[in-house]
Coordinates of C-alpha atoms in Angstrom, one line a residue:
Chain A
M238 CA -16.3 4.2 25.7
A239 CA -18.5 1.3 25.3
A240 CA -16.7 -1.8 26.5
R241 CA -18.0 -3.6 23.2
S242 CA -15.1 -4.9 21.1
A243 CA -16.9 -4.2 17.8
T244 CA -19.4 -2.1 16.2
T245 CA -22.8 -3.5 15.3
H246 CA -22.7 -3.8 11.3
H247 CA -25.6 -5.1 9.2
G248 CA -26.9 -6.8 12.3
A249 CA -23.4 -8.4 12.9
Q250 CA -20.6 -7.3 14.8
R251 CA -18.1 -5.3 12.8
E252 CA -14.6 -6.2 13.1
Q253 CA -11.7 -4.0 14.7
W254 CA -8.2 -4.3 15.1
S255 CA -7.3 -5.5 18.5
G256 CA -5.3 -2.3 19.0
Q257 CA -2.9 0.2 17.5
L258 CA 0.0 -1.9 17.0
G259 CA -2.3 -4.1 14.7
F260 CA -3.3 -1.5 12.7
V261 CA -0.1 0.1 12.0
L262 CA 1.5 -3.4 11.4
A263 CA -1.1 -4.1 8.8
A264 CA -0.9 -1.0 7.2
V265 CA 3.1 -0.9 7.0
G266 CA 2.5 -4.3 5.6
S267 CA 0.4 -3.0 3.0
A268 CA 2.8 -0.1 2.1
I269 CA 6.0 -2.2 2.1
G270 CA 5.5 -4.4 -1.3
L271 CA 7.4 -5.6 -3.9
G272 CA 8.2 -2.0 -5.2
N273 CA 9.8 -1.1 -2.1
I274 CA 12.7 -3.6 -2.8
W275 CA 12.9 -3.8 -6.6
R276 CA 11.6 -0.4 -7.8
F277 CA 12.8 2.3 -5.1
P278 CA 16.8 1.8 -5.4
G279 CA 16.7 1.7 -9.2
V280 CA 14.5 4.7 -9.4
A281 CA 16.7 6.7 -6.8
Y282 CA 20.0 5.9 -8.8
E283 CA 18.3 6.9 -12.3
N284 CA 17.1 10.2 -10.8
G285 CA 20.1 12.1 -9.2
G286 CA 21.1 9.3 -6.4
G287 CA 21.7 11.1 -3.3
A288 CA 20.0 14.5 -4.9
F289 CA 16.4 12.3 -5.2
L290 CA 16.3 12.5 -1.3
I291 CA 15.0 16.1 -1.8
P292 CA 12.4 15.5 -4.1
Y293 CA 11.4 12.1 -2.5
L294 CA 10.9 14.0 0.8
V295 CA 9.1 16.6 -0.6
A296 CA 6.7 14.3 -2.3
L297 CA 6.4 12.2 1.0
L298 CA 5.4 15.2 2.8
T299 CA 3.2 17.0 0.2
A300 CA 1.5 14.4 -1.4
G301 CA 2.1 11.0 0.4
I302 CA 1.2 11.7 4.0
P303 CA -1.7 14.0 3.1
V304 CA -3.3 11.6 0.8
L305 CA -2.7 8.7 3.5
L306 CA -4.4 11.1 6.0
L307 CA -7.3 11.3 3.2
D308 CA -8.1 7.8 3.3
Y309 CA -7.7 7.5 7.2
S310 CA -10.2 10.2 7.4
I311 CA -13.0 8.9 5.0
G312 CA -12.2 5.3 6.1
H313 CA -12.8 6.2 9.7
R314 CA -15.5 9.0 9.5
F315 CA -17.6 7.0 7.6
R316 CA -17.1 3.3 8.7
G317 CA -16.8 1.3 5.7
S318 CA -14.9 -0.1 2.6
A319 CA -14.4 2.4 0.0
P320 CA -18.4 1.9 -1.6
T321 CA -19.6 2.2 1.9
S322 CA -17.9 5.1 2.9
F323 CA -18.2 6.8 -0.5
R324 CA -22.1 6.3 -0.7
R325 CA -22.0 7.8 3.0
M326 CA -20.4 11.0 1.6
S327 CA -22.8 11.1 -1.2
R328 CA -24.8 8.6 -2.9
P329 CA -23.3 9.0 -6.6
A330 CA -19.8 8.6 -5.4
E331 CA -20.3 5.1 -4.4
T332 CA -19.1 4.6 -7.8
L333 CA -16.0 6.0 -7.2
G334 CA -15.7 3.6 -4.4
W335 CA -16.5 0.4 -6.5
F336 CA -13.9 1.5 -9.1
Q337 CA -11.5 1.3 -6.6
V338 CA -12.8 -2.2 -5.9
G339 CA -12.3 -3.0 -9.5
V340 CA -8.9 -1.6 -9.8
S341 CA -7.9 -3.7 -6.6
L342 CA -9.3 -7.1 -8.2
V343 CA -7.5 -6.4 -11.3
I344 CA -4.0 -5.8 -9.5
T345 CA -4.9 -9.0 -7.5
L346 CA -5.0 -11.1 -10.4
Y347 CA -1.4 -10.8 -11.4
Y348 CA 0.0 -9.6 -8.2
T349 CA -0.4 -12.9 -6.5
A350 CA 1.4 -14.4 -9.6
V351 CA 4.5 -12.6 -8.8
V352 CA 4.4 -13.7 -5.0
A353 CA 4.2 -17.2 -6.1
W354 CA 7.3 -16.9 -8.4
A355 CA 8.9 -15.4 -5.4
A356 CA 8.0 -18.4 -3.2
S357 CA 9.3 -21.0 -5.8
F358 CA 12.3 -18.9 -5.7
M359 CA 13.0 -19.5 -2.0
W360 CA 13.3 -23.5 -3.2
F361 CA 15.4 -22.8 -6.0
A362 CA 17.8 -20.3 -3.9
A363 CA 18.5 -23.1 -1.6
T364 CA 20.2 -25.1 -4.3
Q365 CA 20.7 -22.2 -6.7
A366 CA 18.9 -24.2 -9.5
W367 CA 19.3 -21.7 -12.2
G368 CA 22.6 -22.5 -12.5
E369 CA 25.3 -20.6 -14.7
D370 CA 22.8 -18.9 -16.4
P371 CA 19.6 -17.3 -14.1
E372 CA 18.0 -15.3 -17.3
A373 CA 17.5 -18.4 -19.2
F374 CA 16.6 -20.1 -16.4
F375 CA 14.0 -17.5 -15.3
F376 CA 12.4 -16.7 -18.8
G377 CA 13.0 -20.2 -20.3
E378 CA 13.0 -23.2 -17.9
F379 CA 10.9 -21.5 -15.1
L380 CA 8.2 -19.3 -17.0
Q381 CA 8.5 -20.9 -20.2
V382 CA 7.9 -17.7 -21.6
A383 CA 6.4 -17.9 -25.2
E384 CA 7.9 -16.4 -28.3
S385 CA 5.0 -13.8 -28.9
P386 CA 2.7 -11.7 -26.9
G387 CA -0.7 -12.8 -26.7
V388 CA -3.0 -14.6 -24.5
G389 CA -2.4 -18.6 -24.5
L390 CA -3.5 -21.6 -22.7
D391 CA -0.3 -23.5 -22.4
V392 CA -0.2 -24.0 -18.8
V393 CA 3.2 -24.2 -17.1
P394 CA 2.8 -26.7 -14.1
G395 CA 6.0 -25.4 -12.1
V396 CA 4.0 -22.0 -11.9
L397 CA 0.7 -23.3 -11.5
L398 CA 1.4 -25.2 -8.5
P399 CA 2.9 -22.4 -6.3
L400 CA 0.3 -19.9 -7.7
V401 CA -2.5 -22.4 -6.5
L402 CA -1.0 -22.5 -3.1
C403 CA -0.4 -19.1 -2.7
W404 CA -4.1 -18.4 -3.4
V405 CA -5.2 -21.2 -0.9
V406 CA -3.0 -19.2 2.0
T407 CA -4.3 -16.0 1.1
I408 CA -7.8 -17.3 1.1
A409 CA -7.7 -18.9 4.1
I410 CA -6.0 -15.8 5.9
L411 CA -8.7 -13.7 4.7
A412 CA -11.6 -16.1 5.9
L413 CA -10.1 -15.6 9.2
G414 CA -11.3 -12.0 9.1
V415 CA -9.5 -8.7 9.9
R416 CA -8.1 -9.2 13.7
K417 CA -7.7 -13.4 13.4
G418 CA -6.7 -13.5 9.8
V419 CA -5.0 -10.1 8.4
E420 CA -3.5 -8.6 11.5
R421 CA -2.4 -11.9 13.0
A422 CA -0.2 -12.5 9.8
N423 CA 1.2 -9.1 9.6
V424 CA 1.9 -9.1 13.3
V425 CA 4.4 -12.1 12.5
F426 CA 5.1 -11.6 8.9
I427 CA 6.2 -7.6 9.0
P428 CA 8.7 -8.1 11.9
T429 CA 10.0 -11.4 10.2
L430 CA 10.5 -9.5 6.9
V431 CA 12.5 -6.8 8.6
A432 CA 14.6 -9.0 10.6
M433 CA 15.4 -11.1 7.5
F434 CA 16.2 -8.3 5.1
L435 CA 18.4 -6.7 7.8
A436 CA 20.5 -9.6 7.7
I437 CA 20.3 -9.7 3.8
V438 CA 21.8 -6.1 4.1
V439 CA 24.4 -6.7 6.9
R440 CA 25.7 -9.3 4.4
A441 CA 25.5 -7.3 1.4
L442 CA 27.4 -4.2 3.3
T443 CA 30.5 -6.7 3.9
L444 CA 31.0 -8.2 0.4
P445 CA 33.7 -6.6 -1.9
G446 CA 32.7 -3.8 -4.3
A447 CA 29.7 -2.9 -1.8
V448 CA 31.1 0.5 -1.2
D449 CA 31.2 1.4 -5.0
G450 CA 27.4 0.6 -5.1
L451 CA 26.8 2.8 -2.1
N452 CA 28.8 5.7 -3.8
A453 CA 26.9 5.1 -6.7
F454 CA 23.5 5.3 -4.9
F455 CA 24.0 8.1 -2.7
T456 CA 26.6 10.5 -4.9
P457 CA 24.0 13.5 -5.9
D458 CA 23.5 14.6 -9.3
W459 CA 22.3 18.1 -8.7
A460 CA 21.7 18.9 -12.2
A461 CA 18.4 16.5 -11.7
L462 CA 17.0 18.6 -9.5
A463 CA 16.5 21.0 -12.2
D464 CA 14.6 18.2 -14.1
P465 CA 10.7 18.4 -13.7
G466 CA 10.9 14.2 -14.9
V467 CA 12.9 13.6 -11.6
W468 CA 10.2 15.4 -9.5
I469 CA 7.6 13.4 -11.2
A470 CA 9.3 10.3 -10.5
A471 CA 9.8 11.1 -6.8
Y472 CA 5.9 11.9 -6.8
G473 CA 5.1 8.6 -8.6
Q474 CA 7.3 6.5 -6.4
I475 CA 5.8 7.9 -3.2
F476 CA 2.5 7.5 -4.7
F477 CA 2.7 3.8 -5.8
S478 CA 5.0 2.7 -3.1
L479 CA 2.3 4.1 -0.1
S480 CA -0.8 1.9 -1.6
I481 CA -3.0 5.0 -1.3
A482 CA -6.1 5.9 -3.2
F483 CA -7.3 3.2 -4.4
G484 CA -9.1 1.8 -1.2
I485 CA -6.8 -0.2 1.3
M486 CA -6.3 2.7 3.8
I487 CA -10.1 3.8 3.5
T488 CA -10.7 0.0 4.3
Y489 CA -8.0 -0.5 6.9
S490 CA -8.9 2.8 9.0
S491 CA -12.6 1.8 8.9
Y492 CA -11.7 -1.1 11.5
L493 CA -10.1 1.4 13.9
R494 CA -11.8 2.1 17.2
R495 CA -13.5 5.8 17.5
R496 CA -11.0 7.5 19.4
A497 CA -8.0 5.8 17.5
N498 CA -5.3 8.4 16.7
L499 CA -5.1 9.0 12.9
T500 CA -2.5 11.5 12.1
S501 CA 0.7 10.2 14.1
T502 CA -0.4 7.0 12.8
G503 CA -0.1 8.3 9.2
L504 CA 3.0 9.7 10.1
V505 CA 4.7 6.1 11.2
V506 CA 3.2 4.5 8.3
G507 CA 4.3 7.0 5.5
F508 CA 7.7 7.2 7.6
G509 CA 7.8 3.2 8.2
N510 CA 7.4 2.7 4.3
S511 CA 10.2 5.2 3.2
S512 CA 12.5 3.4 6.0
F513 CA 12.3 0.2 4.5
E514 CA 12.8 1.7 1.0
L515 CA 16.1 3.5 2.2
L516 CA 17.1 0.0 3.9
A517 CA 16.3 -2.0 0.4
G518 CA 18.2 0.8 -1.4
I519 CA 21.2 0.1 0.8
G520 CA 21.2 -3.5 0.5
V521 CA 20.5 -3.8 -3.2
F522 CA 23.1 -1.1 -4.3
S523 CA 25.7 -3.1 -1.8
A524 CA 24.7 -6.2 -3.9
L525 CA 25.1 -4.5 -7.4
G526 CA 28.3 -3.1 -6.4
F527 CA 29.8 -6.5 -5.5
M528 CA 28.3 -7.7 -9.1
A529 CA 30.1 -4.7 -10.8
F530 CA 33.3 -5.6 -8.8
Q531 CA 32.8 -9.3 -9.8
Q532 CA 32.4 -8.5 -13.4
G533 CA 35.0 -5.8 -13.8
V534 CA 32.5 -3.1 -14.6
T535 CA 31.0 -0.2 -12.8
V536 CA 27.6 0.0 -11.7
G537 CA 26.3 2.1 -14.1
E538 CA 27.3 -0.5 -17.0
L539 CA 25.3 -3.1 -15.3
D540 CA 22.2 -4.1 -17.5
T541 CA 19.6 -4.6 -14.8
I542 CA 19.0 -2.7 -11.7
Q543 CA 15.5 -2.6 -11.1
G544 CA 11.9 -4.6 -11.8
I545 CA 11.4 -8.4 -12.3
G546 CA 14.9 -8.6 -13.8
L547 CA 16.5 -7.2 -10.9
A548 CA 14.9 -9.7 -8.4
F549 CA 14.7 -12.9 -10.4
V550 CA 17.8 -12.6 -12.6
A551 CA 20.6 -10.0 -11.4
F552 CA 20.0 -11.1 -7.6
P553 CA 20.3 -14.9 -8.5
Q554 CA 23.5 -14.2 -10.4
I555 CA 24.7 -12.3 -7.4
L556 CA 23.5 -15.1 -5.3
S557 CA 25.9 -17.3 -7.1
L558 CA 28.9 -15.4 -6.9
M559 CA 28.6 -14.5 -3.1
P560 CA 29.8 -16.8 -0.1
G561 CA 26.7 -18.0 1.7
G562 CA 24.4 -17.5 -1.3
P563 CA 22.0 -20.3 -0.6
V564 CA 21.4 -19.0 2.9
F565 CA 20.8 -15.4 1.6
G566 CA 18.9 -16.6 -1.3
V567 CA 16.5 -18.2 0.9
L568 CA 16.3 -15.1 2.8
F569 CA 16.0 -12.4 -0.1
F570 CA 13.1 -14.5 -2.0
A571 CA 11.1 -15.1 1.8
S572 CA 11.3 -11.2 1.9
L573 CA 10.0 -10.7 -1.2
T574 CA 7.5 -13.2 -0.7
L575 CA 6.2 -11.9 2.7
A576 CA 6.4 -8.3 1.6
G577 CA 4.2 -9.1 -1.5
L578 CA 1.8 -11.4 0.6
T579 CA 1.3 -8.4 3.1
S580 CA 0.6 -6.3 0.3
L581 CA -1.9 -8.7 -1.4
L582 CA -3.8 -9.2 2.0
S583 CA -4.5 -5.6 1.9
I584 CA -5.8 -5.3 -1.6
L585 CA -7.8 -8.6 -1.4
Q586 CA -9.4 -6.8 1.7
V587 CA -10.6 -4.2 -0.2
I588 CA -12.6 -6.3 -2.4
S589 CA -13.6 -8.6 0.4
A590 CA -14.9 -5.8 2.4
A591 CA -16.8 -4.2 0.1
F592 CA -18.8 -7.4 -0.8
Q593 CA -19.5 -7.9 3.0
E594 CA -21.0 -4.7 3.4
K595 CA -23.0 -4.9 -0.1
F596 CA -24.3 -8.4 0.6
G597 CA -24.2 -8.6 4.5
W598 CA -21.7 -11.6 3.8
S599 CA -19.3 -13.0 6.7
P600 CA -15.6 -12.9 6.2
R601 CA -15.7 -16.7 5.4
Q602 CA -18.3 -16.0 2.7
A603 CA -16.9 -13.3 1.0
A604 CA -13.5 -15.1 0.7
L605 CA -14.8 -18.2 -0.6
L606 CA -17.7 -16.6 -3.2
V607 CA -15.1 -13.7 -4.4
G608 CA -11.7 -15.0 -3.4
V609 CA -12.1 -18.3 -5.3
P610 CA -13.6 -17.0 -8.4
V611 CA -10.9 -14.5 -8.4
A612 CA -8.1 -17.2 -7.9
V613 CA -9.4 -19.3 -10.7
V614 CA -9.2 -16.4 -13.3
S615 CA -5.6 -15.4 -11.7
T616 CA -4.6 -19.1 -12.3
V617 CA -6.0 -19.3 -15.9
L618 CA -4.4 -16.4 -17.0
F619 CA -1.0 -16.4 -15.1
S620 CA 0.0 -20.0 -15.0
T621 CA 0.5 -19.9 -18.6
T622 CA 3.4 -19.1 -21.2
T623 CA 2.1 -15.7 -21.9
A624 CA 1.9 -14.7 -18.0
L625 CA 4.7 -12.2 -18.4
F626 CA 3.5 -10.7 -21.4
V627 CA 0.0 -10.0 -20.0
L628 CA 1.4 -9.2 -16.4
D629 CA 3.7 -6.7 -17.8
V630 CA 1.0 -4.6 -19.6
T631 CA -1.6 -5.3 -16.9
D632 CA 0.4 -3.6 -14.4
K633 CA 1.6 -0.8 -16.6
Y634 CA -2.1 0.3 -17.7
I635 CA -3.9 -0.3 -14.3
N636 CA -1.5 1.7 -12.3
E637 CA -0.8 4.5 -14.5
V638 CA -4.4 4.7 -15.7
G639 CA -6.5 3.1 -13.0
V640 CA -4.8 4.0 -9.7
V641 CA -3.5 7.4 -10.9
G642 CA -6.9 8.3 -12.2
S643 CA -8.9 7.1 -8.8
A644 CA -6.5 9.3 -6.6
V645 CA -7.3 12.2 -9.4
V646 CA -11.0 11.8 -9.1
M647 CA -11.1 11.3 -5.5
T648 CA -9.5 14.4 -4.5
L649 CA -11.6 16.4 -6.9
V650 CA -14.5 14.7 -6.0
V651 CA -14.0 15.0 -2.4
G652 CA -12.0 18.5 -2.3
L653 CA -14.0 20.4 -4.8
A654 CA -17.1 18.6 -5.8
L655 CA -18.5 17.8 -2.2
R656 CA -16.2 19.9 -0.5
R657 CA -15.8 17.7 2.4
L658 CA -12.1 18.8 3.5
R659 CA -12.9 20.5 6.3
E660 CA -15.2 18.3 7.9
L661 CA -12.4 15.4 7.4
Q662 CA -9.6 17.8 8.7
T663 CA -12.1 18.5 11.8
H664 CA -12.5 14.4 12.0
L665 CA -8.7 14.2 12.0
N666 CA -8.1 16.9 14.6
A667 CA -10.8 15.2 17.0
R668 CA -8.6 12.9 18.6
P669 CA -5.1 13.0 19.8
G670 CA -2.5 13.3 17.5
V671 CA -0.7 15.5 15.3
H672 CA -2.5 18.8 14.6
V673 CA -3.5 19.2 10.6
G674 CA -3.8 22.8 9.8
G675 CA -5.3 24.5 6.5
W676 CA -2.3 23.6 4.4
W677 CA -3.5 19.8 4.5
R678 CA -6.8 21.4 2.5
L679 CA -4.6 23.1 0.0
L680 CA -2.4 20.2 -0.8
V681 CA -5.2 17.6 -0.8
G682 CA -7.6 20.0 -2.8
L683 CA -5.1 21.6 -4.9
G684 CA -1.7 20.5 -5.0
V685 CA -2.0 16.5 -5.2
P686 CA -4.9 16.8 -8.0
L687 CA -2.4 19.1 -10.0
V688 CA 0.8 16.8 -9.8
L689 CA -1.4 13.7 -10.0
G690 CA -3.5 15.1 -13.0
Y691 CA -0.2 16.0 -14.7
I692 CA 1.3 12.2 -14.1
F693 CA -2.1 10.9 -15.2
V694 CA -2.3 13.1 -18.3
T695 CA 1.3 12.4 -19.3
G696 CA 1.2 8.7 -18.6
V697 CA -2.1 8.4 -20.7
A698 CA -0.7 10.1 -23.8
S699 CA 2.5 8.2 -23.7
L700 CA 0.4 5.1 -23.5
L701 CA -1.4 6.5 -26.6
G702 CA 1.5 7.6 -28.5
E703 CA 3.4 4.8 -28.9
P704 CA 2.8 1.0 -28.2
Y705 CA 4.5 0.1 -24.9
E706 CA 7.5 -1.8 -25.0
G707 CA 6.6 -2.5 -28.8
Y708 CA 3.8 -4.6 -27.9
P709 CA 1.1 -5.0 -30.7
W710 CA -1.9 -2.5 -30.3
S711 CA -4.5 -5.0 -30.2
F712 CA -2.7 -7.0 -27.6
L713 CA -2.6 -3.4 -25.5
T714 CA -6.0 -2.8 -26.2
T715 CA -7.6 -5.8 -25.0
I716 CA -5.3 -6.4 -22.0
G717 CA -4.3 -3.0 -21.0
W718 CA -7.3 -1.0 -21.7
G719 CA -9.5 -4.1 -20.9
G720 CA -8.1 -4.2 -17.7
V721 CA -9.3 -0.5 -17.1
A722 CA -12.5 -1.0 -18.6
F723 CA -13.0 -3.9 -16.7
A724 CA -12.7 -1.7 -13.4
V725 CA -15.2 0.9 -14.8
V726 CA -17.9 -1.7 -15.7
V727 CA -17.4 -3.1 -12.0
A728 CA -18.0 0.3 -10.8
L729 CA -20.8 0.8 -12.7
L730 CA -22.3 -2.5 -12.5
M731 CA -22.0 -2.9 -8.7
T732 CA -23.3 0.8 -8.3
F733 CA -26.8 -0.6 -9.6
V734 CA -26.9 -3.5 -7.7
P735 CA -28.9 -3.1 -4.6
W736 CA -27.6 -3.1 -0.9
R737 CA -28.9 -5.9 1.3
R738 CA -29.1 -3.8 4.2
D739 CA -29.7 0.1 4.3
V740 CA -26.2 1.5 3.9
D741 CA -27.6 4.9 4.4
D742 CA -28.9 4.3 7.8
F743 CA -25.7 5.8 9.2
V744 CA -25.5 9.0 11.2
A745 CA -21.6 10.4 10.7
H746 CA -20.3 11.3 14.0
E747 CA -21.5 14.5 15.6
L748 CA -18.1 16.8 15.9
P749 CA -16.9 18.1 18.5
A750 CA -17.4 21.6 19.5
R751 CA -15.0 24.3 17.8
E752 CA -12.9 24.9 20.8
L753 CA -12.3 21.4 21.6
W754 CA -11.0 20.5 17.9
G755 CA -9.3 23.8 17.3
R756 CA -6.9 22.8 20.0
R757 CA -3.6 20.7 19.9
W758 CA -3.9 17.8 22.0
S759 CA -1.0 17.8 24.6
S760 CA -3.4 16.5 27.3
V761 CA -7.2 15.3 27.4
P762 CA -9.2 18.3 27.9
S763 CA -11.4 18.5 30.8
G764 CA -14.9 17.4 30.1
A765 CA -13.9 15.6 27.1
A766 CA -15.0 12.2 28.3
P767 CA -18.8 12.9 28.9
H768 CA -19.5 14.3 25.5
H769 CA -20.5 11.8 23.2
H770 CA -19.5 12.9 19.8
E771 CA -20.2 10.2 17.6
E772 CA -22.8 7.7 16.9
D773 CA -22.8 4.8 14.3
R774 CA -26.2 3.7 13.6
R775 CA -26.8 1.1 11.2
Chain B
M624 CA 33.0 5.8 0.1
T625 CA 33.5 9.2 -0.9
P626 CA 32.4 12.3 1.5
I627 CA 29.4 13.5 -0.5
A628 CA 28.4 10.0 -0.8
I629 CA 28.7 9.3 3.0
T630 CA 27.1 12.8 3.7
F631 CA 24.2 12.0 1.7
L632 CA 24.0 8.4 3.5
L633 CA 24.0 9.9 6.7
I634 CA 21.5 12.9 5.9
S635 CA 19.0 10.1 4.3
V636 CA 19.5 8.1 7.7
L637 CA 18.9 11.1 9.7
L638 CA 15.8 12.5 8.1
I639 CA 13.9 9.1 6.9
W640 CA 15.0 7.0 9.9
G641 CA 15.1 9.4 12.2
G642 CA 11.6 10.5 11.1
L643 CA 10.2 7.1 12.0
V644 CA 11.8 7.3 15.3
V645 CA 10.4 10.7 15.7
S646 CA 6.8 9.3 14.8
I647 CA 6.9 6.6 16.9
V648 CA 7.6 8.8 19.9
V649 CA 4.7 10.9 19.3
L650 CA 2.6 7.7 18.4
R651 CA 3.3 6.4 21.7
R652 CA 2.4 9.8 23.4
D653 CA -0.7 10.0 21.7
G654 CA -1.6 6.6 22.4
R655 CA -1.6 7.3 26.0
L656 CA -3.9 10.2 25.5
V657 CA -6.0 8.0 23.6
E658 CA -6.1 5.3 26.5
E659 CA -6.7 8.0 28.8
L660 CA -9.6 9.6 27.1
E661 CA -11.1 6.1 26.6
A662 CA -10.7 5.3 30.5
R663 CA -12.4 8.3 31.2
E664 CA -15.6 7.5 28.9
R665 CA -15.5 4.2 30.7
E666 CA -15.7 5.7 34.2
S667 CA -18.3 7.9 32.7
A668 CA -20.3 5.2 31.1
A669 CA -20.2 3.2 34.6
D670 CA -21.7 6.1 36.4
G671 CA -24.5 6.2 33.8
G672 CA -23.4 9.6 32.9
A673 CA -23.5 11.1 29.4
G674 CA -20.7 9.1 28.4
A675 CA -23.0 5.8 28.8
P676 CA -22.7 3.6 25.6
R677 CA -25.1 4.2 22.9
A678 CA -26.0 1.3 20.1
G679 CA -23.1 1.4 17.6
D680 CA -20.2 2.9 19.8
V681 CA -17.0 1.7 19.8

């Protein structure tokens, strides 16, 4: 192995993670997001409680981790962001990479706003500024939500300032690059997040009524297992939670060292993400049990058990009722902020890396030239009285159409059109780690496209069938389908923009002889070292 | 808590958190193999053998 710390990239040094730990923490940080805390517990409860564990684990092992490994193998083998990696796989496939960048662009616009809300609520929690009516405070006083959906320009100063601050912090971290920025932030943020959330869960478990909440969460409803909708919900939860198939893990794995382990890392990231979800489920349902106890109702009778309402309305209600509420309120919203920030950084890195490679920019240039315009658009759209409507619709459409569509197309293109799965399987097995068998190709090439294809078709049919949440069709078309169309336009336009350097001047790794990659790694094979299997010529 | 809820709590913890622990153990083992492999390559490179660095090697 060369003693150098980074590969050459377009005449400059390509960045790398400092080691396996930095990558694992960044990947876990990307996977653990707001959805782990406010989506998983509610989805599990509504889809069979304890019995949901079965489809959830099946989905993790048959779709989540296999697609995670697909992302890793693409990024690591072709050493680039999504557009670079797909281009090196097949020239026309570059468009798919840019579509993933477009999807990431749309998500960053509103995701930052939610992180900014959580950061604001850290301060509100210290004094319990929401008073007696957290719902009126959140929707009325804080967001000042307009009476009807639309795109307005009435700025809410209380939202504008934290949003701008959030963008400044994010762009600053991004400008520092992969190792000094993204990795260092995750190395600090993720352990802090886990420690804070553990403290919250321990406190929630000691509240009166917590047991009722846990009973509601873990008691299995076996009939649910016969409902296909429950299985689809499990696949959807795993898929949206793991940050897969829209460029993040491709980009992150491209910064791994040549020999780095991929498969075992994928297992740690997959189970790490699910472990945090389980922790969140225990904490959230203990707290909901406490709220139900205080109100003299059952957990099933509570109005809000997931989503924005859970975080910004139900939790403030709980915090107002519990002893030590201000302290645990600050911890809860700090956890939300960190979980969101680490995911936001990973989505922005997808965009930054793609533009760095296309135009030969440095991380700092990309952070400024891409990050600042995106920040301006985000601030204009999401610091106004209509932000909540725009956010709700954009989130729904870009996830159900953009992200799922990207995953379906990616698996079909790589597996069926380009037939690269065997090569990628070999790449995964050519370094120490858990051996990946032919089952992986079957799952990624057939099982995942079928399941996600079904989710995609039913999702689109639902969006076309009746207006989402009763919004006007004109609003849904402009904002929802407009966001998806924006990602498509980015994909088409950027594909035709010429590369600053020759991206095709790249020779993929020469794969090791079959007798080497066919074995399961339990020790370093004698004579492995002198073989130089890979060359990355740019 | 009811016995069935406790059972599912324990199963969840065992499978998911247990899965994480096993994965970390496997990753640490594989990490040592990677280090060993890289050390051999460095030695080989120092000897000017086939493992000597080329442009673009990581």
